[in-house]
Amino acid sequence: MADAGLHVERAGVAVWCTLDRPPLNLLDPGVIHAVRAAFDAFAADRATRVVVLTGSGRAFTAGMDVRVLRDLDAARAMELITALHDAIDAVHRAPCPVIAAVNGACLGAGFELALACDLRVAVAGESAWACRP
């Protein structure tokens, strides 16, 4: 399943979530919503035993797409920040272990997303993550 820059792939009891907005997997409202929806679904699905969160290409995520911020007024900025917080909180509160497979850049809100995971494994650059399904 792919949704707004997030690709979800199940392999038995494990789920791989890949941020998929190359080249830097920048976060935008669509990705933020997709992360929240995916982790809400994992919380309701007792078959999911572990989630691996990673990024496609050369970055885990370089953070928020600042082009999104350019035209926000105060109310819309608050909505975006709240949505981002709720998505990160959904990752943090997942009922199963969440592993951040950090490849390359992990900046700003992306770093907060990685910190919400239970375990972080990092490589210096692009990686195929050998254990991938």
Tab-separated table of C-alpha atoms in Angstrom:
chain	number	residue	atom	x	y	z
A	1	MET	CA	0.000	0.000	0.000
A	2	ALA	CA	1.302	3.467	-0.879
A	3	ASP	CA	-0.320	6.649	0.346
A	4	ALA	CA	0.846	10.260	0.015
A	5	GLY	CA	4.544	9.535	0.235
A	6	LEU	CA	4.377	6.563	2.617
A	7	HIS	CA	4.775	3.011	1.343
A	8	VAL	CA	3.572	0.257	3.699
A	9	GLU	CA	4.584	-3.351	3.144
A	10	ARG	CA	3.681	-6.285	5.390
A	11	ALA	CA	5.967	-9.307	5.772
A	12	GLY	CA	4.247	-11.686	8.183
A	13	VAL	CA	4.069	-9.998	11.579
A	14	ALA	CA	6.485	-7.241	10.530
A	15	VAL	CA	5.516	-4.069	8.704
A	16	TRP	CA	7.917	-1.851	6.748
A	17	CYS	CA	6.899	1.809	6.442
A	18	THR	CA	9.008	3.715	3.943
A	19	LEU	CA	8.917	7.483	3.645
A	20	ASP	CA	8.837	7.803	-0.135
A	21	ARG	CA	9.295	11.400	-1.305
A	22	PRO	CA	12.736	11.317	-2.895
A	23	PRO	CA	15.277	12.682	-2.823
A	24	LEU	CA	15.012	13.866	0.816
A	25	ASN	CA	11.624	12.475	1.931
A	26	LEU	CA	10.503	15.873	3.153
A	27	LEU	CA	7.488	15.912	5.444
A	28	ASP	CA	4.334	17.624	4.220
A	29	PRO	CA	0.687	17.442	5.335
A	30	GLY	CA	0.046	14.359	3.167
A	31	VAL	CA	2.958	12.389	4.621
A	32	ILE	CA	2.119	13.521	8.148
A	33	HIS	CA	-1.481	12.342	7.715
A	34	ALA	CA	-0.336	9.043	6.173
A	35	VAL	CA	2.051	8.323	9.075
A	36	ARG	CA	-0.687	9.049	11.616
A	37	ALA	CA	-3.246	6.900	9.768
A	38	ALA	CA	-0.804	4.013	9.335
A	39	PHE	CA	0.203	3.961	12.996
A	40	ASP	CA	-3.422	4.259	14.120
A	41	ALA	CA	-4.128	1.180	11.967
A	42	PHE	CA	-1.144	-0.706	13.430
A	43	ALA	CA	-2.394	0.061	16.945
A	44	ALA	CA	-5.733	-1.555	16.093
A	45	ASP	CA	-4.151	-4.571	14.370
A	46	ARG	CA	-2.975	-7.209	16.838
A	47	ALA	CA	-1.202	-9.103	14.031
A	48	THR	CA	1.459	-6.382	13.740
A	49	ARG	CA	4.360	-7.292	16.050
A	50	VAL	CA	7.053	-4.878	14.815
A	51	VAL	CA	7.216	-1.842	12.540
A	52	VAL	CA	10.344	-0.696	10.722
A	53	LEU	CA	10.267	2.954	9.677
A	54	THR	CA	12.779	4.020	7.020
A	55	GLY	CA	13.245	6.363	4.093
A	56	SER	CA	13.691	5.670	0.410
A	57	GLY	CA	16.817	6.812	-1.362
A	58	ARG	CA	19.531	8.874	0.271
A	59	ALA	CA	17.710	10.170	3.355
A	60	PHE	CA	15.530	8.978	6.195
A	61	THR	CA	13.957	12.433	6.078
A	62	ALA	CA	15.480	15.878	5.995
A	63	GLY	CA	12.504	17.182	7.979
A	64	MET	CA	9.657	19.497	7.105
A	65	ASP	CA	9.220	20.742	3.558
A	66	VAL	CA	9.666	24.460	4.248
A	67	ARG	CA	7.728	25.322	1.078
A	68	VAL	CA	4.641	24.190	2.992
A	69	LEU	CA	5.361	26.731	5.730
A	70	ARG	CA	5.778	29.713	3.410
A	71	ASP	CA	2.092	30.619	3.050
A	72	LEU	CA	0.686	29.552	6.422
A	73	ASP	CA	-1.155	31.955	8.676
A	74	ALA	CA	-1.052	31.418	12.437
A	75	ALA	CA	-4.145	29.181	12.547
A	76	ARG	CA	-2.981	26.922	9.716
A	77	ALA	CA	0.512	26.750	11.221
A	78	MET	CA	-1.016	25.584	14.503
A	79	GLU	CA	-3.035	22.921	12.633
A	80	LEU	CA	0.116	21.665	10.907
A	81	ILE	CA	2.149	21.593	14.116
A	82	THR	CA	-0.670	19.780	15.920
A	83	ALA	CA	-0.970	17.214	13.113
A	84	LEU	CA	2.797	16.648	13.169
A	85	HIS	CA	2.771	16.237	16.948
A	86	ASP	CA	-0.132	13.761	16.732
A	87	ALA	CA	1.644	11.693	14.060
A	88	ILE	CA	4.854	11.539	16.066
A	89	ASP	CA	2.859	10.668	19.183
A	90	ALA	CA	1.118	7.818	17.298
A	91	VAL	CA	4.548	6.384	16.483
A	92	HIS	CA	5.681	6.780	20.096
A	93	ARG	CA	2.541	5.101	21.474
A	94	ALA	CA	2.522	2.155	19.048
A	95	PRO	CA	1.720	-1.053	20.974
A	96	CYS	CA	4.566	-2.891	19.243
A	97	PRO	CA	8.259	-2.054	18.894
A	98	VAL	CA	9.041	0.526	16.214
A	99	ILE	CA	12.536	0.519	14.718
A	100	ALA	CA	13.851	3.569	12.877
A	101	ALA	CA	16.149	2.291	10.127
A	102	VAL	CA	17.874	5.627	9.573
A	103	ASN	CA	19.638	5.947	6.255
A	104	GLY	CA	21.409	9.203	5.588
A	105	ALA	CA	19.998	12.580	6.621
A	106	CYS	CA	17.674	12.703	9.623
A	107	LEU	CA	16.938	16.326	10.434
A	108	GLY	CA	14.436	18.540	12.242
A	109	ALA	CA	10.985	16.981	12.490
A	110	GLY	CA	12.462	13.821	10.948
A	111	PHE	CA	14.816	13.553	13.912
A	112	GLU	CA	11.820	13.906	16.239
A	113	LEU	CA	10.118	11.113	14.289
A	114	ALA	CA	13.178	8.869	14.709
A	115	LEU	CA	13.319	9.682	18.429
A	116	ALA	CA	9.690	8.562	18.789
A	117	CYS	CA	10.744	5.060	17.721
A	118	ASP	CA	11.818	2.485	20.310
A	119	LEU	CA	15.123	1.727	18.606
A	120	ARG	CA	17.225	3.570	16.054
A	121	VAL	CA	19.692	1.862	13.735
A	122	ALA	CA	21.672	4.188	11.471
A	123	VAL	CA	23.922	3.954	8.453
A	124	ALA	CA	25.874	6.808	6.887
A	125	GLY	CA	24.028	6.792	3.568
A	126	GLU	CA	21.646	4.994	1.279
A	127	SER	CA	21.128	1.377	2.259
A	128	ALA	CA	19.055	-1.515	1.013
A	129	TRP	CA	18.677	-2.808	4.592
A	130	ALA	CA	19.573	-6.449	3.984
A	131	CYS	CA	16.759	-7.824	6.147
A	132	ARG	CA	14.116	-6.090	4.045
A	133	PRO	CA	11.287	-8.323	2.767
